[in-house]
Coordinates of C-alpha atoms in Angstrom, one line a residue:
X238 CA 115.1 87.7 83.4
X239 CA 116.6 89.8 81.5
X240 CA 113.5 91.1 80.0
X241 CA 112.4 92.1 83.6
X242 CA 114.5 94.4 83.9
X243 CA 114.0 96.4 80.8
X244 CA 113.8 100.1 81.2
X245 CA 111.6 102.3 78.6
X246 CA 113.8 103.9 75.7
X247 CA 113.0 107.5 76.9
X248 CA 114.3 106.4 80.2
X249 CA 117.0 105.1 79.0
X250 CA 117.9 108.0 77.4
X251 CA 116.6 110.5 80.5
X252 CA 119.4 108.3 82.6
X253 CA 122.5 108.1 79.2
X254 CA 122.0 112.2 79.3
X255 CA 122.2 112.3 83.0
X256 CA 125.2 110.0 83.1
X257 CA 126.5 112.1 80.1
X258 CA 125.9 115.6 81.5
X259 CA 127.4 114.8 84.9
X260 CA 129.8 116.9 86.3
X261 CA 133.0 115.8 88.2
X262 CA 132.7 118.0 91.6
X263 CA 135.8 118.0 93.4
X264 CA 137.6 115.4 91.7
X265 CA 136.0 112.5 93.4
X266 CA 131.7 113.5 93.4
X267 CA 129.4 112.5 89.8
X268 CA 126.1 115.3 90.2
X269 CA 124.2 115.2 87.9
X270 CA 119.9 115.5 87.3
X271 CA 117.7 113.8 85.1
X272 CA 115.1 116.5 83.2
X273 CA 111.3 115.1 84.3
X274 CA 109.8 114.9 80.4
X275 CA 108.2 112.2 79.6
X276 CA 109.5 109.9 82.5
X277 CA 106.8 108.3 84.6
X278 CA 109.3 107.8 87.6
X279 CA 111.8 110.8 87.5
X280 CA 113.0 109.3 91.3
X281 CA 113.8 105.7 89.3
X282 CA 116.1 107.3 87.4
X283 CA 117.5 109.8 90.0
X284 CA 119.0 106.4 91.4
X285 CA 120.0 104.5 88.4
X286 CA 121.3 107.0 87.3
X287 CA 123.5 107.6 90.8
X288 CA 124.3 103.9 90.3
X289 CA 125.8 104.4 87.1
X290 CA 128.0 106.6 87.5
X291 CA 129.3 104.7 90.9
X292 CA 131.2 103.0 87.6
X293 CA 133.9 106.1 87.3
X294 CA 137.0 105.6 88.3
X295 CA 137.6 107.8 91.1
X296 CA 134.2 109.1 92.3
X297 CA 133.6 108.5 95.4
X298 CA 129.9 109.3 95.7
X299 CA 127.2 110.6 93.4
X300 CA 124.3 113.1 93.6
X301 CA 122.0 112.7 90.4
X302 CA 118.4 114.9 91.3
X303 CA 114.9 115.6 89.4
X304 CA 112.2 118.4 89.9
X305 CA 108.9 117.2 90.4
X306 CA 106.3 119.7 90.8
X307 CA 107.7 122.6 93.6
X308 CA 110.5 118.7 95.6
X309 CA 114.2 118.7 93.9
X310 CA 114.4 114.7 95.3
X311 CA 118.1 113.7 95.7
X312 CA 119.7 110.6 95.2
X313 CA 123.0 109.5 96.5
X314 CA 125.1 106.7 96.3
X315 CA 128.2 105.3 96.9
X316 CA 131.2 102.6 96.9
X317 CA 132.5 102.9 100.6
X318 CA 134.9 106.3 101.3
X319 CA 131.2 108.6 101.1
X320 CA 129.0 108.3 104.1
X321 CA 126.3 109.5 101.6
X322 CA 123.8 109.4 104.9
X323 CA 124.9 112.2 106.7
X324 CA 125.6 113.7 103.3
X325 CA 121.6 113.2 103.2
X326 CA 120.6 113.9 106.5
X327 CA 122.2 117.7 106.6
X328 CA 119.9 118.4 103.4
X329 CA 117.5 116.7 106.0
X330 CA 116.9 113.8 104.3
X331 CA 118.2 109.6 104.9
X332 CA 119.0 106.6 104.2
X333 CA 122.2 104.3 104.8
X334 CA 125.9 104.4 103.7
X335 CA 125.8 104.0 100.6
X336 CA 122.4 105.3 99.4
X337 CA 120.1 107.9 100.9
X338 CA 118.3 110.5 99.2
X339 CA 116.4 113.6 100.1
X340 CA 113.4 116.1 99.1
X341 CA 114.1 119.6 98.8
X342 CA 110.9 122.5 98.4
X343 CA 110.5 125.3 97.1
X344 CA 113.9 125.3 95.4
X345 CA 115.0 124.9 92.0
X346 CA 117.5 122.6 90.8
X347 CA 120.9 125.1 90.7
X348 CA 120.2 126.1 94.2
X349 CA 119.5 122.2 95.2
X350 CA 123.0 121.5 93.5
X351 CA 124.7 124.5 95.2
X352 CA 123.4 123.9 99.0
X353 CA 125.0 119.4 98.2
X354 CA 128.2 121.3 96.4
X355 CA 128.1 123.7 100.5
X356 CA 127.8 120.4 102.3
X357 CA 129.9 118.3 100.4
X358 CA 132.7 121.4 100.9
X359 CA 131.1 121.6 104.7
X360 CA 132.0 117.8 105.1
X361 CA 135.3 118.0 103.7
X362 CA 136.2 120.5 106.2
X363 CA 135.4 119.2 109.0
X364 CA 137.1 115.5 107.5
X365 CA 134.3 113.8 107.3
X366 CA 135.0 112.7 104.2
X367 CA 139.2 111.8 103.5

């Protein structure tokens, strides 16, 4: 079974870089990005990195993004304190309470991350996140 779940070394490095480069926003949200170069499936790497970031004590949710051509793909995860489905819906995406995503076209990764932060701030202000 373990052999099935092994990763390419370059994918492993990209995921590790996304985890080590993550920013902690508002003391509860781990935000990062995955660089696409060399990866066959950067969106899968986003999901894996988002999952790993939940292992950090105090993190309520994680959002990891990557850009493929003209689209920024976002992968959001939480354990149970934050409904990431609502977070991603506010960005035009969807999913489930603890696993969700969105796609934003025509933006840079930095612009997409700013939108994520704005939505988090709005949700905090409205009491949708405690």
